[in-house]
Amino acid sequence: MFIQLLPVEGFVSEIAVNEMGISMVRFTKDLLFSSVQQTDQGLYQCIASNAIGERSTFIGLIVEAEIDSVITNLEVTVDHTNAQFNLKWHLPQTMDYLEADHTIFLLNYYLSDGGSANNVPLRNVHCTPDNWCIAKCCSSNYIFLPRQNYTFQMSLFKTNAVGKITPLSEHVTALSWDGGAFY
């Protein structure tokens, strides 16, 4: 199993408004479990502490291995102007687009000619009633080299009372942007 805090450097900041209309800036990181196997199932505890105090939470992890719980039809195209990848995929047979709001979609990628696997939790995923989803990858927190072949796979993590991560999709290869947009 591979465990990682994302983004690696810094935090994700967002403005949150509570029920009383008070806005505040919230700083977060995602704790990402990836490349999991059946033997990694269990109860996990996350503890965060600083000078002010400590918080902890528990989550149960179940690895779904049913063949119908896999993301299918992954397509990756390149947006050369914005140095991004456009992603499109079909949800697993076991879920519909309404469940996507309670799901973290994970993009697994690596250089096709070798290199370690990296994982990105995708933000701003949009799913439609026909169970197709789209997203863009990735922010400047993730470094992709120009003119390189990358291999991509997807899985998802359901975030209800018990976390469930699905197996990786079939792999897709794409050549990254040409780098011309930066000159």
mmCIF file with all atom_site columns, C-alpha atoms in Angstrom:
data_model
loop_
_atom_site.group_PDB
_atom_site.id
_atom_site.type_symbol
_atom_site.label_atom_id
_atom_site.label_alt_id
_atom_site.label_comp_id
_atom_site.label_asym_id
_atom_site.label_entity_id
_atom_site.label_seq_id
_atom_site.pdbx_PDB_ins_code
_atom_site.Cartn_x
_atom_site.Cartn_y
_atom_site.Cartn_z
_atom_site.occupancy
_atom_site.B_iso_or_equiv
_atom_site.pdbx_formal_charge
_atom_site.auth_seq_id
_atom_site.auth_comp_id
_atom_site.auth_asym_id
_atom_site.auth_atom_id
_atom_site.pdbx_PDB_model_num
ATOM 1   C CA . MET A 1 1   ? 0.000   0.000  0.000   1.00 0.00 ? 1   MET A CA 1
ATOM 2   C CA . PHE A 1 2   ? 1.149   3.532  -0.779  1.00 0.00 ? 2   PHE A CA 1
ATOM 3   C CA . ILE A 1 3   ? 0.130   6.361  1.622   1.00 0.00 ? 3   ILE A CA 1
ATOM 4   C CA . GLN A 1 4   ? 0.675   10.013 0.720   1.00 0.00 ? 4   GLN A CA 1
ATOM 5   C CA . LEU A 1 5   ? -0.388  13.505 1.871   1.00 0.00 ? 5   LEU A CA 1
ATOM 6   C CA . LEU A 1 6   ? -1.529  15.711 -1.010  1.00 0.00 ? 6   LEU A CA 1
ATOM 7   C CA . PRO A 1 7   ? -0.604  18.285 -2.012  1.00 0.00 ? 7   PRO A CA 1
ATOM 8   C CA . VAL A 1 8   ? 2.957   17.354 -1.102  1.00 0.00 ? 8   VAL A CA 1
ATOM 9   C CA . GLU A 1 9   ? 3.899   21.007 -0.515  1.00 0.00 ? 9   GLU A CA 1
ATOM 10  C CA . GLY A 1 10  ? 1.529   23.449 1.181   1.00 0.00 ? 10  GLY A CA 1
ATOM 11  C CA . PHE A 1 11  ? -2.214  23.076 1.628   1.00 0.00 ? 11  PHE A CA 1
ATOM 12  C CA . VAL A 1 12  ? -5.413  23.392 -0.365  1.00 0.00 ? 12  VAL A CA 1
ATOM 13  C CA . SER A 1 13  ? -7.267  26.502 0.776   1.00 0.00 ? 13  SER A CA 1
ATOM 14  C CA . GLU A 1 14  ? -10.946 27.171 0.324   1.00 0.00 ? 14  GLU A CA 1
ATOM 15  C CA . ILE A 1 15  ? -13.431 29.636 1.723   1.00 0.00 ? 15  ILE A CA 1
ATOM 16  C CA . ALA A 1 16  ? -16.137 27.926 3.765   1.00 0.00 ? 16  ALA A CA 1
ATOM 17  C CA . VAL A 1 17  ? -19.336 29.535 5.072   1.00 0.00 ? 17  VAL A CA 1
ATOM 18  C CA . ASN A 1 18  ? -20.928 27.936 8.128   1.00 0.00 ? 18  ASN A CA 1
ATOM 19  C CA . GLU A 1 19  ? -24.652 27.786 8.927   1.00 0.00 ? 19  GLU A CA 1
ATOM 20  C CA . MET A 1 20  ? -24.495 31.187 10.705  1.00 0.00 ? 20  MET A CA 1
ATOM 21  C CA . GLY A 1 21  ? -23.073 32.890 7.599   1.00 0.00 ? 21  GLY A CA 1
ATOM 22  C CA . ILE A 1 22  ? -19.576 33.258 9.006   1.00 0.00 ? 22  ILE A CA 1
ATOM 23  C CA . SER A 1 23  ? -16.921 32.682 6.392   1.00 0.00 ? 23  SER A CA 1
ATOM 24  C CA . MET A 1 24  ? -13.485 31.350 7.092   1.00 0.00 ? 24  MET A CA 1
ATOM 25  C CA . VAL A 1 25  ? -10.565 30.024 5.142   1.00 0.00 ? 25  VAL A CA 1
ATOM 26  C CA . ARG A 1 26  ? -10.084 26.291 5.551   1.00 0.00 ? 26  ARG A CA 1
ATOM 27  C CA . PHE A 1 27  ? -6.716  24.677 4.851   1.00 0.00 ? 27  PHE A CA 1
ATOM 28  C CA . THR A 1 28  ? -6.715  20.976 4.044   1.00 0.00 ? 28  THR A CA 1
ATOM 29  C CA . LYS A 1 29  ? -4.616  18.106 2.792   1.00 0.00 ? 29  LYS A CA 1
ATOM 30  C CA . ASP A 1 30  ? -5.854  14.780 1.483   1.00 0.00 ? 30  ASP A CA 1
ATOM 31  C CA . LEU A 1 31  ? -4.538  11.541 2.959   1.00 0.00 ? 31  LEU A CA 1
ATOM 32  C CA . LEU A 1 32  ? -4.404  9.224  -0.029  1.00 0.00 ? 32  LEU A CA 1
ATOM 33  C CA . PHE A 1 33  ? -4.257  5.434  0.165   1.00 0.00 ? 33  PHE A CA 1
ATOM 34  C CA . SER A 1 34  ? -3.456  3.888  -3.200  1.00 0.00 ? 34  SER A CA 1
ATOM 35  C CA . SER A 1 35  ? -2.197  0.690  -4.764  1.00 0.00 ? 35  SER A CA 1
ATOM 36  C CA . VAL A 1 36  ? -4.060  -1.220 -2.092  1.00 0.00 ? 36  VAL A CA 1
ATOM 37  C CA . GLN A 1 37  ? -4.649  -4.947 -1.906  1.00 0.00 ? 37  GLN A CA 1
ATOM 38  C CA . GLN A 1 38  ? -7.268  -7.086 -0.156  1.00 0.00 ? 38  GLN A CA 1
ATOM 39  C CA . THR A 1 39  ? -4.863  -7.601 2.767   1.00 0.00 ? 39  THR A CA 1
ATOM 40  C CA . ASP A 1 40  ? -4.817  -3.819 3.421   1.00 0.00 ? 40  ASP A CA 1
ATOM 41  C CA . GLN A 1 41  ? -8.463  -3.842 4.518   1.00 0.00 ? 41  GLN A CA 1
ATOM 42  C CA . GLY A 1 42  ? -9.064  -2.711 8.072   1.00 0.00 ? 42  GLY A CA 1
ATOM 43  C CA . LEU A 1 43  ? -9.691  0.173  10.432  1.00 0.00 ? 43  LEU A CA 1
ATOM 44  C CA . TYR A 1 44  ? -7.289  3.123  10.136  1.00 0.00 ? 44  TYR A CA 1
ATOM 45  C CA . GLN A 1 45  ? -6.794  6.088  12.460  1.00 0.00 ? 45  GLN A CA 1
ATOM 46  C CA . CYS A 1 46  ? -5.556  9.498  11.353  1.00 0.00 ? 46  CYS A CA 1
ATOM 47  C CA . ILE A 1 47  ? -4.174  11.856 14.024  1.00 0.00 ? 47  ILE A CA 1
ATOM 48  C CA . ALA A 1 48  ? -3.379  15.506 13.332  1.00 0.00 ? 48  ALA A CA 1
ATOM 49  C CA . SER A 1 49  ? -1.865  17.733 15.988  1.00 0.00 ? 49  SER A CA 1
ATOM 50  C CA . ASN A 1 50  ? -0.315  21.154 16.356  1.00 0.00 ? 50  ASN A CA 1
ATOM 51  C CA . ALA A 1 51  ? 0.343   23.682 19.123  1.00 0.00 ? 51  ALA A CA 1
ATOM 52  C CA . ILE A 1 52  ? -3.393  24.288 19.573  1.00 0.00 ? 52  ILE A CA 1
ATOM 53  C CA . GLY A 1 53  ? -4.494  20.694 20.000  1.00 0.00 ? 53  GLY A CA 1
ATOM 54  C CA . GLU A 1 54  ? -5.094  17.316 18.453  1.00 0.00 ? 54  GLU A CA 1
ATOM 55  C CA . ARG A 1 55  ? -7.846  15.746 16.343  1.00 0.00 ? 55  ARG A CA 1
ATOM 56  C CA . SER A 1 56  ? -8.271  12.187 15.256  1.00 0.00 ? 56  SER A CA 1
ATOM 57  C CA . THR A 1 57  ? -10.665 10.187 13.154  1.00 0.00 ? 57  THR A CA 1
ATOM 58  C CA . PHE A 1 58  ? -11.153 6.561  12.178  1.00 0.00 ? 58  PHE A CA 1
ATOM 59  C CA . ILE A 1 59  ? -12.139 5.135  8.825   1.00 0.00 ? 59  ILE A CA 1
ATOM 60  C CA . GLY A 1 60  ? -12.721 1.580  7.712   1.00 0.00 ? 60  GLY A CA 1
ATOM 61  C CA . LEU A 1 61  ? -11.142 0.573  4.403   1.00 0.00 ? 61  LEU A CA 1
ATOM 62  C CA . ILE A 1 62  ? -12.694 -2.121 2.233   1.00 0.00 ? 62  ILE A CA 1
ATOM 63  C CA . VAL A 1 63  ? -11.086 -3.059 -1.091  1.00 0.00 ? 63  VAL A CA 1
ATOM 64  C CA . GLU A 1 64  ? -13.768 -3.918 -3.642  1.00 0.00 ? 64  GLU A CA 1
ATOM 65  C CA . ALA A 1 65  ? -12.583 -6.482 -6.125  1.00 0.00 ? 65  ALA A CA 1
ATOM 66  C CA . GLU A 1 66  ? -15.763 -7.105 -8.086  1.00 0.00 ? 66  GLU A CA 1
ATOM 67  C CA . ILE A 1 67  ? -15.196 -6.727 -11.801 1.00 0.00 ? 67  ILE A CA 1
ATOM 68  C CA . ASP A 1 68  ? -18.287 -4.497 -12.157 1.00 0.00 ? 68  ASP A CA 1
ATOM 69  C CA . SER A 1 69  ? -16.879 -1.919 -9.705  1.00 0.00 ? 69  SER A CA 1
ATOM 70  C CA . VAL A 1 70  ? -14.139 -0.783 -12.110 1.00 0.00 ? 70  VAL A CA 1
ATOM 71  C CA . ILE A 1 71  ? -14.103 2.523  -14.009 1.00 0.00 ? 71  ILE A CA 1
ATOM 72  C CA . THR A 1 72  ? -14.314 1.840  -17.760 1.00 0.00 ? 72  THR A CA 1
ATOM 73  C CA . ASN A 1 73  ? -13.688 3.614  -21.071 1.00 0.00 ? 73  ASN A CA 1
ATOM 74  C CA . LEU A 1 74  ? -11.021 5.975  -19.743 1.00 0.00 ? 74  LEU A CA 1
ATOM 75  C CA . GLU A 1 75  ? -10.043 8.533  -22.393 1.00 0.00 ? 75  GLU A CA 1
ATOM 76  C CA . VAL A 1 76  ? -7.160  10.993 -22.022 1.00 0.00 ? 76  VAL A CA 1
ATOM 77  C CA . THR A 1 77  ? -6.624  13.916 -24.381 1.00 0.00 ? 77  THR A CA 1
ATOM 78  C CA . VAL A 1 78  ? -4.125  16.744 -24.112 1.00 0.00 ? 78  VAL A CA 1
ATOM 79  C CA . ASP A 1 79  ? -4.838  20.458 -23.774 1.00 0.00 ? 79  ASP A CA 1
ATOM 80  C CA . HIS A 1 80  ? -1.545  21.854 -25.117 1.00 0.00 ? 80  HIS A CA 1
ATOM 81  C CA . THR A 1 81  ? -2.462  25.497 -24.465 1.00 0.00 ? 81  THR A CA 1
ATOM 82  C CA . ASN A 1 82  ? -3.138  24.992 -20.738 1.00 0.00 ? 82  ASN A CA 1
ATOM 83  C CA . ALA A 1 83  ? -0.667  22.123 -20.207 1.00 0.00 ? 83  ALA A CA 1
ATOM 84  C CA . GLN A 1 84  ? -3.386  19.845 -18.849 1.00 0.00 ? 84  GLN A CA 1
ATOM 85  C CA . PHE A 1 85  ? -4.909  16.462 -19.501 1.00 0.00 ? 85  PHE A CA 1
ATOM 86  C CA . ASN A 1 86  ? -8.630  16.189 -20.253 1.00 0.00 ? 86  ASN A CA 1
ATOM 87  C CA . LEU A 1 87  ? -10.087 13.031 -18.737 1.00 0.00 ? 87  LEU A CA 1
ATOM 88  C CA . LYS A 1 88  ? -13.335 11.260 -19.539 1.00 0.00 ? 88  LYS A CA 1
ATOM 89  C CA . TRP A 1 89  ? -14.558 7.939  -18.151 1.00 0.00 ? 89  TRP A CA 1
ATOM 90  C CA . HIS A 1 90  ? -17.628 5.848  -17.503 1.00 0.00 ? 90  HIS A CA 1
ATOM 91  C CA . LEU A 1 91  ? -18.665 5.075  -13.928 1.00 0.00 ? 91  LEU A CA 1
ATOM 92  C CA . PRO A 1 92  ? -18.635 1.457  -12.723 1.00 0.00 ? 92  PRO A CA 1
ATOM 93  C CA . GLN A 1 93  ? -21.810 -0.576 -13.238 1.00 0.00 ? 93  GLN A CA 1
ATOM 94  C CA . THR A 1 94  ? -22.345 -0.606 -9.468  1.00 0.00 ? 94  THR A CA 1
ATOM 95  C CA . MET A 1 95  ? -22.949 3.151  -9.138  1.00 0.00 ? 95  MET A CA 1
ATOM 96  C CA . ASP A 1 96  ? -24.718 6.073  -10.776 1.00 0.00 ? 96  ASP A CA 1
ATOM 97  C CA . TYR A 1 97  ? -23.816 9.709  -11.281 1.00 0.00 ? 97  TYR A CA 1
ATOM 98  C CA . LEU A 1 98  ? -25.610 10.876 -8.106  1.00 0.00 ? 98  LEU A CA 1
ATOM 99  C CA . GLU A 1 99  ? -23.137 8.900  -5.986  1.00 0.00 ? 99  GLU A CA 1
ATOM 100 C CA . ALA A 1 100 ? -20.228 10.782 -7.577  1.00 0.00 ? 100 ALA A CA 1
ATOM 101 C CA . ASP A 1 101 ? -20.732 13.666 -5.119  1.00 0.00 ? 101 ASP A CA 1
ATOM 102 C CA . HIS A 1 102 ? -19.634 11.317 -2.318  1.00 0.00 ? 102 HIS A CA 1
ATOM 103 C CA . THR A 1 103 ? -16.716 9.854  -4.231  1.00 0.00 ? 103 THR A CA 1
ATOM 104 C CA . ILE A 1 104 ? -13.045 10.721 -4.585  1.00 0.00 ? 104 ILE A CA 1
ATOM 105 C CA . PHE A 1 105 ? -11.732 9.877  -8.035  1.00 0.00 ? 105 PHE A CA 1
ATOM 106 C CA . LEU A 1 106 ? -8.072  8.880  -8.078  1.00 0.00 ? 106 LEU A CA 1
ATOM 107 C CA . LEU A 1 107 ? -5.841  9.233  -11.122 1.00 0.00 ? 107 LEU A CA 1
ATOM 108 C CA . ASN A 1 108 ? -2.809  6.946  -11.110 1.00 0.00 ? 108 ASN A CA 1
ATOM 109 C CA . TYR A 1 109 ? -0.053  7.941  -13.545 1.00 0.00 ? 109 TYR A CA 1
ATOM 110 C CA . TYR A 1 110 ? 3.565   7.157  -14.358 1.00 0.00 ? 110 TYR A CA 1
ATOM 111 C CA . LEU A 1 111 ? 6.070   7.646  -17.164 1.00 0.00 ? 111 LEU A CA 1
ATOM 112 C CA . SER A 1 112 ? 5.397   4.879  -19.677 1.00 0.00 ? 112 SER A CA 1
ATOM 113 C CA . ASP A 1 113 ? 9.079   3.949  -19.981 1.00 0.00 ? 113 ASP A CA 1
ATOM 114 C CA . GLY A 1 114 ? 9.435   3.463  -16.229 1.00 0.00 ? 114 GLY A CA 1
ATOM 115 C CA . GLY A 1 115 ? 9.250   5.457  -13.055 1.00 0.00 ? 115 GLY A CA 1
ATOM 116 C CA . SER A 1 116 ? 7.255   5.360  -9.885  1.00 0.00 ? 116 SER A CA 1
ATOM 117 C CA . ALA A 1 117 ? 3.488   5.612  -9.819  1.00 0.00 ? 117 ALA A CA 1
ATOM 118 C CA . ASN A 1 118 ? 1.877   8.818  -8.604  1.00 0.00 ? 118 ASN A CA 1
ATOM 119 C CA . ASN A 1 119 ? -1.697  9.412  -7.508  1.00 0.00 ? 119 ASN A CA 1
ATOM 120 C CA . VAL A 1 120 ? -3.840  12.519 -7.769  1.00 0.00 ? 120 VAL A CA 1
ATOM 121 C CA . PRO A 1 121 ? -7.262  12.971 -6.173  1.00 0.00 ? 121 PRO A CA 1
ATOM 122 C CA . LEU A 1 122 ? -9.227  14.738 -8.907  1.00 0.00 ? 122 LEU A CA 1
ATOM 123 C CA . ARG A 1 123 ? -11.153 17.878 -8.019  1.00 0.00 ? 123 ARG A CA 1
ATOM 124 C CA . ASN A 1 124 ? -14.065 19.439 -9.912  1.00 0.00 ? 124 ASN A CA 1
ATOM 125 C CA . VAL A 1 125 ? -15.272 16.173 -11.424 1.00 0.00 ? 125 VAL A CA 1
ATOM 126 C CA . HIS A 1 126 ? -18.541 16.527 -13.325 1.00 0.00 ? 126 HIS A CA 1
ATOM 127 C CA . CYS A 1 127 ? -20.712 13.445 -13.939 1.00 0.00 ? 127 CYS A CA 1
ATOM 128 C CA . THR A 1 128 ? -23.808 13.343 -16.132 1.00 0.00 ? 128 THR A CA 1
ATOM 129 C CA . PRO A 1 129 ? -27.018 11.243 -15.955 1.00 0.00 ? 129 PRO A CA 1
ATOM 130 C CA . ASP A 1 130 ? -25.610 8.836  -18.562 1.00 0.00 ? 130 ASP A CA 1
ATOM 131 C CA . ASN A 1 131 ? -22.841 7.994  -16.003 1.00 0.00 ? 131 ASN A CA 1
ATOM 132 C CA . TRP A 1 132 ? -19.996 9.651  -17.922 1.00 0.00 ? 132 TRP A CA 1
ATOM 133 C CA . CYS A 1 133 ? -17.598 11.857 -15.953 1.00 0.00 ? 133 CYS A CA 1
ATOM 134 C CA . ILE A 1 134 ? -15.096 14.504 -17.004 1.00 0.00 ? 134 ILE A CA 1
ATOM 135 C CA . ALA A 1 135 ? -12.250 16.297 -15.233 1.00 0.00 ? 135 ALA A CA 1
ATOM 136 C CA . LYS A 1 136 ? -9.032  18.140 -15.939 1.00 0.00 ? 136 LYS A CA 1
ATOM 137 C CA . CYS A 1 137 ? -5.663  17.227 -14.515 1.00 0.00 ? 137 CYS A CA 1
ATOM 138 C CA . CYS A 1 138 ? -3.601  18.673 -12.950 1.00 0.00 ? 138 CYS A CA 1
ATOM 139 C CA . SER A 1 139 ? -2.715  21.747 -10.936 1.00 0.00 ? 139 SER A CA 1
ATOM 140 C CA . SER A 1 140 ? 0.804   23.111 -10.802 1.00 0.00 ? 140 SER A CA 1
ATOM 141 C CA . ASN A 1 141 ? 1.344   21.035 -7.634  1.00 0.00 ? 141 ASN A CA 1
ATOM 142 C CA . TYR A 1 142 ? 1.980   18.059 -9.944  1.00 0.00 ? 142 TYR A CA 1
ATOM 143 C CA . ILE A 1 143 ? 4.880   18.072 -12.368 1.00 0.00 ? 143 ILE A CA 1
ATOM 144 C CA . PHE A 1 144 ? 4.492   16.526 -15.813 1.00 0.00 ? 144 PHE A CA 1
ATOM 145 C CA . LEU A 1 145 ? 7.342   16.695 -18.292 1.00 0.00 ? 145 LEU A CA 1
ATOM 146 C CA . PRO A 1 146 ? 6.587   17.946 -21.827 1.00 0.00 ? 146 PRO A CA 1
ATOM 147 C CA . ARG A 1 147 ? 6.677   15.518 -24.765 1.00 0.00 ? 147 ARG A CA 1
ATOM 148 C CA . GLN A 1 148 ? 6.640   12.389 -22.590 1.00 0.00 ? 148 GLN A CA 1
ATOM 149 C CA . ASN A 1 149 ? 4.423   9.321  -22.775 1.00 0.00 ? 149 ASN A CA 1
ATOM 150 C CA . TYR A 1 150 ? 2.451   8.857  -19.561 1.00 0.00 ? 150 TYR A CA 1
ATOM 151 C CA . THR A 1 151 ? 0.317   5.886  -18.600 1.00 0.00 ? 151 THR A CA 1
ATOM 152 C CA . PHE A 1 152 ? -2.944  6.607  -16.760 1.00 0.00 ? 152 PHE A CA 1
ATOM 153 C CA . GLN A 1 153 ? -5.380  4.477  -14.774 1.00 0.00 ? 153 GLN A CA 1
ATOM 154 C CA . MET A 1 154 ? -8.331  5.436  -12.579 1.00 0.00 ? 154 MET A CA 1
ATOM 155 C CA . SER A 1 155 ? -9.985  4.148  -9.459  1.00 0.00 ? 155 SER A CA 1
ATOM 156 C CA . LEU A 1 156 ? -12.423 5.635  -7.017  1.00 0.00 ? 156 LEU A CA 1
ATOM 157 C CA . PHE A 1 157 ? -12.831 5.869  -3.286  1.00 0.00 ? 157 PHE A CA 1
ATOM 158 C CA . LYS A 1 158 ? -16.371 5.942  -1.892  1.00 0.00 ? 158 LYS A CA 1
ATOM 159 C CA . THR A 1 159 ? -16.510 8.199  1.141   1.00 0.00 ? 159 THR A CA 1
ATOM 160 C CA . ASN A 1 160 ? -19.510 7.017  3.087   1.00 0.00 ? 160 ASN A CA 1
ATOM 161 C CA . ALA A 1 161 ? -19.301 5.429  6.562   1.00 0.00 ? 161 ALA A CA 1
ATOM 162 C CA . VAL A 1 162 ? -16.867 2.784  5.321   1.00 0.00 ? 162 VAL A CA 1
ATOM 163 C CA . GLY A 1 163 ? -14.308 3.768  2.694   1.00 0.00 ? 163 GLY A CA 1
ATOM 164 C CA . LYS A 1 164 ? -14.231 1.559  -0.398  1.00 0.00 ? 164 LYS A CA 1
ATOM 165 C CA . ILE A 1 165 ? -11.546 1.775  -3.057  1.00 0.00 ? 165 ILE A CA 1
ATOM 166 C CA . THR A 1 166 ? -12.033 0.073  -6.402  1.00 0.00 ? 166 THR A CA 1
ATOM 167 C CA . PRO A 1 167 ? -9.468  -1.710 -8.575  1.00 0.00 ? 167 PRO A CA 1
ATOM 168 C CA . LEU A 1 168 ? -7.591  0.288  -11.209 1.00 0.00 ? 168 LEU A CA 1
ATOM 169 C CA . SER A 1 169 ? -9.119  0.721  -14.648 1.00 0.00 ? 169 SER A CA 1
ATOM 170 C CA . GLU A 1 170 ? -7.454  -0.449 -17.832 1.00 0.00 ? 170 GLU A CA 1
ATOM 171 C CA . HIS A 1 171 ? -4.446  1.697  -18.650 1.00 0.00 ? 171 HIS A CA 1
ATOM 172 C CA . VAL A 1 172 ? -4.360  4.433  -21.294 1.00 0.00 ? 172 VAL A CA 1
ATOM 173 C CA . THR A 1 173 ? -1.239  6.125  -22.675 1.00 0.00 ? 173 THR A CA 1
ATOM 174 C CA . ALA A 1 174 ? -1.021  9.779  -23.737 1.00 0.00 ? 174 ALA A CA 1
ATOM 175 C CA . LEU A 1 175 ? 1.785   12.027 -24.949 1.00 0.00 ? 175 LEU A CA 1
ATOM 176 C CA . SER A 1 176 ? 2.013   15.160 -22.778 1.00 0.00 ? 176 SER A CA 1
ATOM 177 C CA . TRP A 1 177 ? 1.887   18.699 -24.135 1.00 0.00 ? 177 TRP A CA 1
ATOM 178 C CA . ASP A 1 178 ? 4.562   20.007 -26.431 1.00 0.00 ? 178 ASP A CA 1
ATOM 179 C CA . GLY A 1 179 ? 5.796   22.720 -24.073 1.00 0.00 ? 179 GLY A CA 1
ATOM 180 C CA . GLY A 1 180 ? 5.269   25.424 -26.692 1.00 0.00 ? 180 GLY A CA 1
ATOM 181 C CA . ALA A 1 181 ? 2.688   27.242 -24.573 1.00 0.00 ? 181 ALA A CA 1
ATOM 182 C CA . PHE A 1 182 ? 5.421   28.155 -22.092 1.00 0.00 ? 182 PHE A CA 1
ATOM 183 C CA . TYR A 1 183 ? 7.795   29.926 -24.494 1.00 0.00 ? 183 TYR A CA 1
#
